[in-house]
Amino acid sequence: MRKFSCNYRYLLLIAALPFIYIQMRLFATQSQYADRLADAIEAENQCTRQTRLLIDQISMQQGRILSLEEERKRQDQECRQLRALVQDLERKGLKKLVGDVQVPVAAVVVMACNRADYLDRTIKSILKYQSPVASRYPLFISQDGSDPHVKSKALSYDQLTYMQHLDYEPVHTASPGELIAYYKIARHYKWALDQLFYKHKFSRVIILEDDMEIAPDFFDYFEAGATLLDRDKSIMAISSWNDNGQRQFVHDPYVLYRSDFFPGLGWMLSRSTWDELSPKWPITYWDDWLRLKENHRGRQFIRPEVCRTYNFGEHGSSMGQFFKQYLEPIKLNDVQVDWKSMDLSYLEEDKYVEHFAELLRKTTPVHGTDAILKANNIDGDVRILYRDQSDFERIASQFGIFEEWKDGVPRTAYKGVVVFRYQTQKRIFFVGPDSLQQLGIR
């Protein structure tokens, strides 16, 4: 009996062990499920908090959108009020006044390199007449290279903006012995005009060089020219220069001409023209390049009888070429012409042909080798026919005017006709073999 009781207890103990093991596993599993449930609840709470945060942010953004919408409406209302104010000012005749103050007629740039004394003289001449109209003609100095004296001189003036072109690219000339200066000048011009038209956004630019003085009516002249340039697209540029502007060949400061020959030496062009020229700008001799028919494409240039610029640069890249004969005797206009009151519509392409033809019709023809003698004995204007370039050069040398041609066009010529004063008021017209036909004169 005692033995049976012991065996029974032993059997109960054996049976209890699996039960205890199962209970422990069940407890462990329940603990794991409880932890996972707690993590799930925490994740759900986190998601709920983020959802609420997003809802709050969306509400804030909607509030900002509403606020911005109100601000836009307010600004629209202010714009309408400003437009109404501008229209009211325009009706009161103040539009031109506002334009004069805010919108420049043209930027003025002086191209400089290494002549500080010349530059100083040029700047002083410009400021003498530019200061009263500085807002309409902002002044720039563009220096090619790093000459310290030129830079210091330019920066010593508060009335201008200084630009510096540093070009370290080597120059490869087209032929041995060529001056690299002309290549560097062409690069400088392109860089400076790109800066003024595309970076500073000017609609017109007047280009001067560092060895020039200007006339008292220089800026009024170019303001009148700007109107012509905008109105007549057959005009490529406005120039202040006359190649035959020596004292003995000019008289009337009020007279302007059209020309097929680019004069340069103080000239204005528009951004639309530069848009065309900039991509194909030449590597050298840019002024002669502009005189090629393929580049000016039949467009013409306005020039004065009496120069509005004077070139005093005896020393420079051209080494004084033509200075004594042609540049030093130039007459700089000293009359304050009221260009605003003048009707310049006769210079428009469709009117000028008839205007110029009428001048020629009133001339007296002169023939023969003794043209100067015959011209001396005639009171009125005279025309002298030349057969070809060599004949022109022969006659021009007798009178002392420029003999040079470029791409078949004599300097200053209009439809082959070169005009200059002789013996103070008398005009001499050198007329090409087909000039009268081009002008419709029989």
XYZ file of C-alpha atoms in Angstrom:
442
model
C 0.000 0.000 0.000
C 2.830 2.375 0.831
C 4.544 1.407 -2.378
C 1.455 2.189 -4.400
C 1.128 5.596 -2.727
C 4.692 6.480 -3.645
C 4.193 5.469 -7.241
C 1.038 7.547 -7.447
C 2.857 10.687 -6.245
C 5.621 10.005 -8.664
C 3.120 9.734 -11.523
C 1.420 12.991 -10.466
C 4.759 14.777 -10.451
C 5.548 13.496 -13.930
C 2.091 14.566 -15.157
C 2.486 18.039 -13.590
C 5.735 18.821 -15.399
C 4.188 19.089 -18.911
C 1.351 21.177 -17.481
C 3.808 23.553 -15.890
C 5.810 23.751 -19.145
C 2.644 24.475 -21.160
C 1.610 27.160 -18.696
C 5.042 28.817 -18.930
C 4.941 28.773 -22.757
C 1.427 30.160 -22.682
C 2.540 32.961 -20.354
C 5.524 33.778 -22.568
C 3.317 33.871 -25.667
C 0.795 36.099 -23.925
C 3.618 38.451 -22.900
C 4.849 38.670 -26.509
C 1.331 39.393 -27.765
C 0.919 42.006 -25.072
C 4.183 43.724 -26.133
C 3.156 43.648 -29.812
C -0.264 44.994 -28.925
C 1.363 47.796 -26.951
C 3.672 48.592 -29.927
C 0.672 48.580 -32.267
C -1.232 50.908 -29.973
C 1.783 53.231 -29.766
C 2.190 53.172 -33.571
C -1.488 53.972 -33.978
C -1.153 56.836 -31.503
C 1.915 58.150 -33.401
C 0.036 57.950 -36.706
C -2.881 59.772 -35.121
C -0.576 62.502 -33.844
C 1.095 62.885 -37.304
C -2.302 62.977 -38.988
C -3.423 65.711 -36.623
C -0.148 67.587 -37.256
C -0.673 67.373 -41.032
C -4.246 68.546 -40.604
C -2.974 71.513 -38.578
C -0.318 72.328 -41.236
C -2.899 72.109 -44.013
C -5.126 74.440 -42.064
C -2.218 76.866 -41.623
C -1.391 76.698 -45.365
C -5.006 77.339 -46.231
C -4.872 80.338 -43.961
C -1.715 81.590 -45.690
C -3.298 81.005 -49.108
C -6.274 83.058 -48.074
C -3.942 85.742 -46.731
C -1.913 85.782 -49.982
C -5.086 85.941 -52.002
C -6.156 88.982 -50.012
C -2.682 90.527 -50.542
C -2.912 89.864 -54.286
C -6.290 91.540 -54.432
C -4.888 94.500 -52.511
C -1.891 94.800 -54.878
C -4.170 94.523 -57.911
C -6.188 97.361 -56.535
C -3.021 99.448 -55.983
C -1.871 98.685 -59.550
C -5.206 99.842 -60.914
C -4.857 103.018 -58.896
C -1.280 103.582 -60.158
C -2.342 102.995 -63.768
C -5.112 105.486 -63.332
C -2.627 107.956 -61.846
C -0.208 107.490 -64.776
C -3.006 107.973 -67.271
C -4.020 111.104 -65.440
C -0.432 112.405 -65.548
C -0.202 111.627 -69.265
C -3.421 113.517 -69.865
C -1.878 116.465 -68.052
C 1.091 116.464 -70.402
C 3.675 115.125 -67.939
C 4.530 111.929 -69.806
C 7.548 113.448 -71.525
C 8.869 114.826 -68.243
C 8.737 111.383 -66.626
C 10.397 109.838 -69.674
C 13.223 112.375 -69.645
C 14.013 111.599 -66.024
C 13.784 107.806 -66.124
C 14.583 106.568 -69.635
C 18.044 107.257 -71.108
C 18.298 108.343 -74.717
C 21.579 106.447 -75.042
C 24.555 105.290 -73.027
C 27.796 107.077 -73.906
C 30.912 104.902 -73.848
C 34.491 106.084 -74.258
C 36.799 103.358 -75.550
C 40.159 103.636 -73.798
C 43.393 101.698 -73.493
C 46.668 103.268 -72.397
C 46.465 107.051 -72.927
C 45.545 108.525 -69.561
C 46.269 112.129 -70.576
C 44.086 111.831 -73.685
C 41.303 110.191 -71.654
C 41.326 113.000 -69.109
C 40.907 115.606 -71.844
C 38.057 113.603 -73.390
C 36.206 113.130 -70.097
C 36.422 116.825 -69.246
C 35.048 117.740 -72.677
C 32.131 115.335 -72.277
C 31.251 116.344 -68.716
C 31.162 119.990 -69.750
C 27.965 119.277 -71.713
C 26.796 115.946 -70.279
C 26.330 116.977 -66.644
C 22.961 118.748 -67.168
C 21.605 115.707 -69.059
C 23.449 112.955 -67.169
C 20.297 110.923 -66.463
C 19.545 110.706 -70.183
C 23.136 110.037 -71.268
C 24.870 107.886 -68.604
C 28.631 107.907 -69.173
C 30.845 104.792 -69.241
C 34.584 104.358 -69.653
C 35.584 100.985 -71.091
C 39.278 100.236 -70.713
C 40.992 97.525 -72.717
C 43.854 96.135 -70.655
C 45.274 97.012 -67.266
C 47.155 100.283 -67.656
C 47.077 101.590 -64.048
C 47.147 105.270 -65.024
C 44.070 104.939 -67.234
C 42.197 102.990 -64.566
C 43.144 105.497 -61.875
C 42.112 108.428 -64.067
C 38.731 106.877 -64.881
C 38.013 105.988 -61.245
C 38.858 109.530 -60.146
C 35.560 110.718 -61.695
C 32.349 110.011 -59.774
C 30.162 110.993 -62.733
C 30.886 107.864 -64.770
C 30.873 104.063 -64.636
C 34.140 102.230 -65.207
C 34.367 98.929 -67.112
C 37.532 96.899 -67.710
C 38.142 94.398 -70.507
C 40.946 91.975 -69.661
C 41.754 89.819 -72.674
C 44.560 87.293 -72.250
C 43.765 85.246 -75.344
C 46.711 85.287 -77.795
C 46.257 87.143 -81.072
C 46.865 85.309 -84.333
C 47.116 87.789 -87.201
C 45.900 86.889 -90.657
C 49.195 87.861 -92.244
C 52.744 88.471 -90.954
C 53.556 92.000 -89.853
C 49.991 93.067 -89.041
C 49.483 95.186 -85.932
C 47.812 93.121 -83.222
C 46.341 96.354 -81.828
C 43.562 96.302 -84.439
C 42.626 92.763 -83.404
C 42.481 93.758 -79.731
C 40.421 96.849 -80.579
C 37.836 94.719 -82.405
C 37.568 92.353 -79.419
C 37.208 95.291 -77.048
C 34.418 96.892 -79.093
C 32.416 93.680 -79.185
C 32.839 93.082 -75.451
C 31.912 96.661 -74.499
C 28.836 96.833 -76.733
C 27.659 93.424 -75.534
C 27.967 94.697 -71.963
C 26.001 97.877 -72.605
C 23.257 96.367 -74.757
C 22.783 92.999 -73.054
C 23.956 93.412 -69.455
C 22.901 97.036 -68.876
C 19.931 96.805 -71.292
C 20.399 100.140 -73.091
C 18.394 100.600 -76.287
C 21.046 102.843 -77.913
C 24.758 103.443 -77.416
C 26.961 106.364 -78.510
C 30.551 105.258 -79.087
C 33.430 107.681 -78.572
C 37.170 107.178 -78.362
C 39.630 108.444 -75.773
C 40.998 111.206 -78.023
C 37.846 113.188 -78.783
C 36.231 116.459 -77.785
C 32.538 117.105 -78.357
C 30.520 120.076 -79.584
C 28.078 122.100 -77.429
C 25.063 120.605 -79.222
C 26.432 117.037 -79.250
C 23.684 115.557 -77.065
C 20.828 117.481 -78.673
C 22.118 116.322 -82.055
C 22.041 112.670 -81.018
C 18.619 113.010 -79.403
C 17.267 114.215 -82.743
C 19.184 111.383 -84.407
C 17.617 108.827 -82.055
C 14.182 109.776 -83.336
C 15.351 109.270 -86.921
C 17.010 105.978 -86.031
C 13.798 104.640 -84.502
C 11.581 105.870 -87.309
C 13.627 104.953 -90.394
C 15.065 101.434 -90.470
C 17.070 102.262 -93.595
C 19.384 104.269 -91.299
C 22.043 102.030 -89.761
C 23.721 104.577 -87.478
C 23.947 108.272 -86.641
C 27.438 109.788 -86.848
C 28.822 113.068 -85.541
C 31.696 112.982 -88.034
C 32.366 114.246 -91.553
C 35.555 112.923 -93.161
C 35.685 116.076 -95.277
C 34.872 118.292 -92.310
C 38.042 120.400 -92.500
C 37.549 124.123 -91.933
C 37.967 124.982 -95.613
C 35.252 122.497 -96.698
C 32.368 123.273 -94.300
C 30.113 126.207 -93.603
C 26.581 125.430 -92.365
C 26.196 123.758 -88.923
C 22.499 123.100 -89.587
C 22.991 120.822 -92.615
C 22.874 117.024 -92.369
C 23.384 114.400 -95.073
C 22.755 110.723 -95.688
C 25.819 108.710 -96.671
C 26.552 105.205 -97.957
C 29.954 105.358 -96.228
C 30.220 104.615 -92.480
C 31.945 107.660 -90.911
C 32.619 106.384 -87.366
C 34.461 108.644 -84.875
C 31.479 109.391 -82.642
C 28.427 107.365 -83.671
C 25.211 105.882 -82.293
C 23.521 102.601 -83.069
C 20.479 100.777 -81.702
C 20.215 97.420 -79.968
C 18.297 95.895 -82.879
C 21.227 96.655 -85.167
C 23.709 95.275 -82.636
C 21.632 92.077 -82.395
C 22.473 91.602 -86.057
C 26.148 92.632 -85.899
C 27.330 91.051 -82.649
C 27.217 87.366 -83.700
C 29.332 88.015 -86.807
C 31.587 90.806 -85.481
C 35.003 90.691 -87.219
C 38.304 89.784 -85.565
C 39.961 92.986 -86.814
C 39.424 96.257 -88.747
C 35.839 96.526 -87.522
C 35.227 99.969 -89.077
C 36.196 98.887 -92.588
C 34.118 95.746 -92.051
C 31.064 97.944 -91.389
C 31.728 99.686 -94.704
C 31.318 96.472 -96.673
C 28.059 96.318 -98.613
C 27.399 92.790 -97.339
C 27.246 94.184 -93.796
C 25.429 97.506 -94.136
C 23.146 95.921 -96.770
C 22.072 99.133 -98.427
C 21.400 100.957 -95.168
C 22.866 104.420 -94.790
C 24.310 106.748 -92.178
C 23.428 110.263 -91.078
C 26.367 112.672 -90.901
C 26.642 116.436 -90.309
C 28.336 118.956 -92.541
C 30.168 120.401 -89.508
C 31.578 117.766 -87.139
C 30.203 117.357 -83.616
C 33.403 115.604 -82.515
C 37.038 116.589 -82.856
C 39.796 113.962 -82.932
C 43.010 115.222 -81.329
C 44.750 111.828 -81.194
C 47.991 112.304 -83.075
C 49.516 109.311 -81.267
C 47.741 105.966 -81.192
C 47.235 102.635 -82.944
C 47.138 104.262 -86.394
C 50.409 106.076 -85.575
C 49.086 109.454 -86.651
C 48.004 108.340 -90.117
C 46.327 111.263 -91.937
C 46.430 113.384 -88.764
C 48.137 116.514 -90.075
C 46.321 116.529 -93.407
C 42.819 115.428 -92.475
C 42.227 115.346 -88.692
C 43.983 118.362 -87.243
C 42.183 120.849 -89.600
C 38.712 119.499 -88.707
C 36.273 122.193 -87.581
C 34.393 121.357 -84.388
C 30.965 122.947 -84.327
C 30.703 125.852 -81.882
C 27.055 126.799 -82.526
C 24.293 125.722 -80.145
C 21.797 124.383 -82.688
C 18.250 123.862 -81.415
C 17.720 120.445 -82.976
C 14.411 119.897 -81.176
C 12.797 122.698 -83.171
C 14.089 121.488 -86.547
C 12.130 119.351 -88.983
C 14.497 116.555 -90.008
C 11.945 114.514 -91.913
C 13.757 115.408 -95.161
C 16.427 112.891 -94.065
C 14.005 109.968 -94.215
C 14.769 107.615 -97.075
C 11.696 108.237 -99.215
C 12.094 112.042 -99.001
C 15.849 112.377 -99.132
C 16.315 111.107 -102.692
C 14.168 113.934 -104.025
C 15.716 116.434 -101.619
C 19.249 115.594 -102.732
C 18.259 115.396 -106.396
C 16.838 118.903 -106.156
C 20.169 120.157 -104.798
C 21.938 118.617 -107.788
C 19.481 120.022 -110.312
C 20.406 123.539 -109.182
C 24.131 123.010 -109.788
C 26.177 124.121 -112.769
C 28.002 121.282 -114.576
C 31.762 121.713 -114.992
C 33.885 119.612 -117.355
C 37.541 119.397 -118.302
C 40.878 119.199 -116.527
C 40.757 122.752 -115.195
C 37.796 122.059 -112.872
C 39.125 124.205 -110.027
C 39.599 127.243 -112.237
C 36.128 126.909 -113.728
C 34.571 126.369 -110.283
C 36.251 129.549 -109.061
C 34.485 131.532 -111.758
C 30.977 130.246 -110.956
C 28.934 131.855 -108.193
C 26.566 129.005 -107.359
C 26.966 125.318 -106.607
C 28.958 123.224 -109.060
C 28.913 119.577 -110.084
C 31.875 117.737 -111.550
C 31.450 114.328 -113.175
C 34.067 111.632 -112.544
C 34.347 108.508 -114.691
C 35.770 105.968 -112.247
C 37.813 105.652 -109.055
C 41.098 106.777 -110.551
C 39.398 109.821 -112.090
C 37.796 110.627 -108.736
C 41.153 110.371 -106.964
C 42.723 112.721 -109.505
C 40.046 115.400 -109.058
C 39.849 114.951 -105.269
C 43.599 115.473 -104.945
C 43.273 118.814 -106.745
C 40.729 120.056 -104.206
C 42.407 118.375 -101.212
C 39.540 116.185 -99.986
C 39.763 112.490 -99.043
C 40.596 110.298 -102.041
C 39.975 106.960 -100.291
C 37.288 104.433 -101.306
C 36.014 101.345 -99.487
C 34.151 98.584 -101.299
C 33.420 100.853 -104.249
C 32.197 103.814 -102.159
C 34.120 107.117 -101.738
C 34.252 108.589 -98.249
C 31.087 110.610 -97.407
C 29.401 109.591 -100.702
C 25.655 109.274 -101.200
C 24.779 107.312 -104.351
C 28.272 108.041 -105.606
C 28.034 111.806 -104.959
C 30.555 113.507 -102.676
C 29.665 117.043 -101.566
C 31.760 119.654 -99.765
C 31.991 123.436 -99.487
C 34.470 125.415 -101.504
C 35.266 129.104 -101.021
C 33.086 129.281 -97.893
C 29.493 128.727 -99.083
C 29.736 127.246 -102.570
C 29.103 123.513 -102.758
C 31.062 121.199 -105.020
C 29.378 117.927 -105.977
C 31.564 115.126 -107.344
C 29.078 113.035 -109.327
C 29.629 109.389 -110.261
C 28.949 107.934 -113.729
C 25.526 106.555 -112.706
C 24.667 108.927 -109.828
C 22.219 111.084 -111.805
C 20.384 107.987 -112.959
C 20.115 106.693 -109.374
C 18.687 110.065 -108.344
C 16.210 110.175 -111.219
C 17.895 113.142 -112.920
C 17.979 113.198 -116.722
